[in-house]
Short mmCIF file of C-alpha atoms in Angstrom, two decimals:
data_model
loop_
_atom_site.label_atom_id
_atom_site.label_comp_id
_atom_site.label_asym_id
_atom_site.label_seq_id
_atom_site.Cartn_x
_atom_site.Cartn_y
_atom_site.Cartn_z
CA UNK S 1 -15.83 40.89 -8.11
CA UNK S 2 -17.82 37.87 -7.42
CA UNK S 3 -20.57 37.41 -4.72
CA UNK S 4 -19.43 34.15 -4.45
CA UNK S 5 -15.94 33.67 -5.01
CA UNK S 6 -15.07 29.94 -4.18
CA UNK S 7 -18.36 28.90 -6.69
CA UNK S 8 -16.39 30.27 -9.17
CA UNK S 9 -13.12 28.54 -8.72
CA UNK S 10 -14.77 25.49 -8.94
CA UNK S 11 -16.65 25.95 -12.27
CA UNK S 12 -12.75 26.75 -13.22
CA UNK S 13 -11.78 23.65 -11.93
CA UNK S 14 -14.98 21.94 -13.69
CA UNK S 15 -13.27 23.27 -17.36
CA UNK S 16 -10.19 22.44 -16.93
CA UNK S 17 -10.82 18.80 -16.25
CA UNK S 18 -13.75 19.00 -18.92
CA UNK S 19 -10.96 20.21 -21.64
CA UNK S 20 -9.16 17.36 -20.07
CA UNK S 21 -11.05 14.33 -20.90
CA UNK S 22 -12.05 16.03 -23.83
CA UNK S 23 -8.19 15.61 -24.96
CA UNK S 24 -7.71 12.81 -23.78
CA UNK S 25 -10.65 10.84 -25.92
CA UNK S 26 -9.19 12.75 -28.62
CA UNK S 27 -5.74 10.88 -28.43
CA UNK S 28 -7.35 7.58 -27.26
CA UNK S 29 -9.48 7.60 -30.95
CA UNK S 30 -6.28 9.08 -32.57
CA UNK S 31 -4.01 5.65 -31.37
CA UNK S 32 -6.12 3.07 -32.67
CA UNK S 33 -10.16 3.30 -31.17
CA UNK S 34 -11.66 3.12 -33.68
CA UNK S 35 -11.64 -0.96 -35.15
CA UNK S 36 -12.32 -0.21 -38.49
CA UNK S 37 -8.56 -0.13 -39.80
CA UNK S 38 -7.35 3.82 -39.36
CA UNK S 39 -5.02 1.53 -36.96
CA UNK S 40 -3.42 -0.60 -40.17
CA UNK S 41 -3.86 1.94 -42.35
CA UNK S 42 -1.21 4.05 -39.99
CA UNK S 43 1.36 1.33 -40.44
CA UNK S 44 0.73 0.97 -44.08
CA UNK S 45 2.01 4.41 -44.21
CA UNK S 46 5.10 3.59 -42.35
CA UNK S 47 8.05 2.69 -43.64
CA UNK S 48 9.20 -0.55 -41.61
CA UNK S 49 5.60 -1.33 -42.35
CA UNK S 50 5.53 -2.24 -46.31
CA UNK S 51 5.57 -5.25 -47.53
CA UNK S 52 8.92 -6.85 -49.93
CA UNK S 53 9.21 -6.47 -52.88
CA UNK S 54 9.39 -9.30 -56.54
CA UNK S 55 12.33 -11.34 -55.18
CA UNK S 56 13.65 -7.88 -54.57
CA UNK S 57 12.82 -5.67 -51.10
CA UNK S 58 15.41 -5.45 -49.33
CA UNK S 59 13.56 -7.28 -46.40
CA UNK S 60 14.65 -10.75 -48.77
CA UNK S 61 17.81 -8.89 -49.81
CA UNK S 62 19.30 -8.64 -46.12
CA UNK S 63 17.63 -12.48 -44.76
CA UNK S 64 21.34 -15.13 -45.34
CA UNK S 65 20.28 -18.01 -47.11
CA UNK S 66 23.50 -20.36 -47.08
CA UNK S 67 25.86 -21.87 -44.79
CA UNK S 68 29.66 -21.72 -45.38
CA UNK S 69 30.15 -24.65 -43.40
CA UNK S 70 27.59 -26.86 -44.11
CA UNK S 71 28.32 -29.62 -46.38
CA UNK S 72 29.53 -28.89 -50.48
CA UNK S 73 26.67 -30.42 -52.53
CA UNK S 74 30.18 -32.34 -54.59
CA UNK S 75 29.80 -33.83 -50.68
CA UNK S 76 26.45 -35.20 -49.87
CA UNK S 77 26.46 -38.75 -49.74
CA UNK S 78 24.76 -41.13 -52.29
CA UNK S 79 23.34 -37.89 -54.40
CA UNK S 80 23.95 -36.71 -58.80
CA UNK S 81 25.67 -34.00 -58.21
CA UNK S 82 26.69 -32.19 -61.52
CA UNK S 83 28.63 -28.58 -61.54
CA UNK S 84 29.70 -26.38 -64.03
CA UNK S 85 32.54 -22.58 -63.75
CA UNK S 86 31.89 -19.54 -64.19
CA UNK S 87 31.85 -17.32 -66.90
CA UNK S 88 31.68 -13.47 -66.73
CA UNK S 89 28.69 -11.46 -68.16
CA UNK S 90 28.51 -7.98 -69.80
CA UNK S 91 26.40 -6.30 -66.92
CA UNK S 92 29.10 -7.05 -64.92
CA UNK S 93 29.99 -3.90 -62.77
CA UNK S 94 33.59 -2.93 -63.00
CA UNK S 95 36.88 -4.24 -61.40
CA UNK S 96 34.93 -7.71 -61.84
CA UNK S 97 37.00 -8.52 -64.41
CA UNK S 98 39.02 -11.62 -62.21
CA UNK S 99 35.76 -13.24 -60.70
CA UNK S 100 36.30 -17.08 -61.81
CA UNK S 101 34.52 -19.95 -59.75
CA UNK S 102 32.12 -23.16 -59.67
CA UNK S 103 29.41 -24.14 -59.19
CA UNK S 104 27.75 -26.86 -57.45
CA UNK S 105 24.18 -28.80 -57.97
CA UNK S 106 23.35 -32.33 -55.60
CA UNK S 107 19.55 -33.99 -55.84
CA UNK S 108 19.91 -36.78 -53.27
CA UNK S 109 17.27 -38.11 -50.74
CA UNK S 110 16.89 -34.43 -48.96
CA UNK S 111 15.90 -32.69 -51.65
CA UNK S 112 18.62 -30.43 -53.13
CA UNK S 113 21.71 -28.91 -52.00
CA UNK S 114 24.39 -25.84 -54.13
CA UNK S 115 27.32 -24.78 -53.24
CA UNK S 116 28.93 -22.10 -55.20
CA UNK S 117 32.86 -21.02 -54.97
CA UNK S 118 34.32 -17.70 -56.24
CA UNK S 119 37.74 -16.10 -56.20
CA UNK S 120 37.88 -12.20 -57.12
CA UNK S 121 35.19 -10.77 -55.66
CA UNK S 122 35.56 -7.43 -53.35
CA UNK S 123 37.04 -8.17 -50.61
CA UNK S 124 34.17 -7.18 -47.71
CA UNK S 125 31.26 -7.04 -50.50
CA UNK S 126 28.65 -8.96 -50.00
CA UNK S 127 27.24 -11.14 -53.08
CA UNK S 128 24.18 -12.68 -53.94
CA UNK S 129 23.50 -16.24 -56.31
CA UNK S 130 20.48 -17.49 -57.59
CA UNK S 131 18.87 -20.72 -59.93
CA UNK S 132 17.52 -19.74 -63.09
CA UNK S 133 15.44 -21.33 -65.64
CA UNK S 134 17.79 -21.15 -68.51
CA UNK S 135 20.96 -21.38 -69.55
CA UNK S 136 23.82 -18.37 -69.25
CA UNK S 137 24.08 -17.96 -73.52
CA UNK S 138 20.00 -17.40 -73.19
CA UNK S 139 19.47 -13.50 -71.90
CA UNK S 140 22.40 -14.17 -69.11
CA UNK S 141 20.01 -17.04 -67.83
CA UNK S 142 17.18 -15.45 -68.31
CA UNK S 143 14.20 -15.69 -64.96
CA UNK S 144 15.14 -17.13 -61.88
CA UNK S 145 14.17 -20.77 -61.49
CA UNK S 146 11.19 -21.57 -59.03
CA UNK S 147 9.34 -25.09 -57.91
CA UNK S 148 6.46 -23.91 -58.84
CA UNK S 149 6.52 -21.19 -60.89
CA UNK S 150 4.59 -18.29 -60.52
CA UNK S 151 4.37 -18.82 -57.01
CA UNK S 152 6.80 -16.20 -54.37
CA UNK S 153 9.61 -15.33 -55.64
CA UNK S 154 11.37 -16.24 -52.88
CA UNK S 155 12.61 -19.47 -50.87
CA UNK S 156 11.64 -21.93 -50.07
CA UNK S 157 10.11 -21.50 -53.73
CA UNK S 158 13.29 -20.47 -54.97
CA UNK S 159 17.35 -21.08 -54.44
CA UNK S 160 18.81 -18.47 -53.40
CA UNK S 161 22.50 -17.87 -51.63
CA UNK S 162 23.43 -15.60 -49.73
CA UNK S 163 27.90 -14.67 -49.16
CA UNK S 164 30.34 -12.35 -48.73
CA UNK S 165 33.80 -11.57 -50.06
CA UNK S 166 37.12 -12.65 -47.76
CA UNK S 167 39.98 -10.38 -47.09
CA UNK S 168 41.82 -12.72 -50.17
CA UNK S 169 38.11 -11.90 -52.17
CA UNK S 170 36.82 -15.57 -52.04
CA UNK S 171 33.79 -16.20 -51.15
CA UNK S 172 31.58 -19.67 -50.73
CA UNK S 173 28.67 -20.81 -49.30
CA UNK S 174 26.62 -23.62 -49.50
CA UNK S 175 22.49 -24.17 -49.15
CA UNK S 176 20.34 -26.80 -48.57
CA UNK S 177 16.10 -27.07 -50.41
CA UNK S 178 14.01 -29.90 -49.23
CA UNK S 179 12.53 -30.85 -53.02
CA UNK S 180 14.75 -31.98 -55.84
CA UNK S 181 15.12 -29.24 -58.71
CA UNK S 182 15.25 -32.13 -61.18
CA UNK S 183 16.56 -30.32 -64.97
CA UNK S 184 14.68 -27.24 -64.36
CA UNK S 185 17.64 -25.46 -63.04
CA UNK S 186 20.31 -25.21 -65.21
CA UNK S 187 22.59 -21.90 -64.28
CA UNK S 188 23.41 -20.16 -61.42
CA UNK S 189 24.08 -16.32 -61.86
CA UNK S 190 25.76 -14.09 -59.20
CA UNK S 191 25.72 -10.75 -58.41
CA UNK S 192 25.85 -7.95 -55.65
CA UNK S 193 23.52 -7.81 -53.18
CA UNK S 194 22.79 -4.09 -53.81
CA UNK S 195 22.63 -4.10 -57.60
CA UNK S 196 20.74 -7.32 -59.21
CA UNK S 197 21.58 -5.85 -62.44
CA UNK S 198 24.71 -6.18 -62.51
CA UNK S 199 25.11 -9.50 -63.06
CA UNK S 200 28.17 -10.43 -62.40
CA UNK S 201 28.91 -14.50 -64.23
CA UNK S 202 27.15 -17.68 -64.67
CA UNK S 203 27.70 -21.30 -64.41
CA UNK S 204 25.92 -23.71 -67.16
CA UNK S 205 26.12 -27.14 -65.09
CA UNK S 206 26.84 -30.44 -67.31
CA UNK S 207 23.75 -32.21 -66.60
#
């Protein structure tokens, strides 16, 4: 039995206090107290911080491109307009045999306007369309058209349209871009939002 019981209790409290301070310091150092880069490394490991993949990053794909209520390409005042009818591609997924429609590309004082209108789609499903640099007969449109070739594989360097088919299977939208494509964008390809490789149909523009 201690001769000085109050001294023992004081010592115990001192030990507990020191342990608490040490634990708090360790916690702070592990939550970003170190400015050498540990925080950025942890952020990189987080799924929410993962960078978008070229063109196909889900964060890019889930963004909305286009407005179904915007002035369609064939109605843009004073613009030069070309259009093309969609042709089915062999890469289309099952159930897409009745897809048909038209694409328009207008170039005027405000840049480029593209409109897509399709029927025969799956009601409620989400779709994407992109301008392509090759005709439909060349590898189903080949690569995406880019204003700056080799630049970012997403808008505004590329022209994307996203839309959802209504209850009747019809989908339509219009998108604008401040730059003119010239004759570099010769086709428009459409595919399901979740399956870029399953190109449904392609429309050649009649330049």
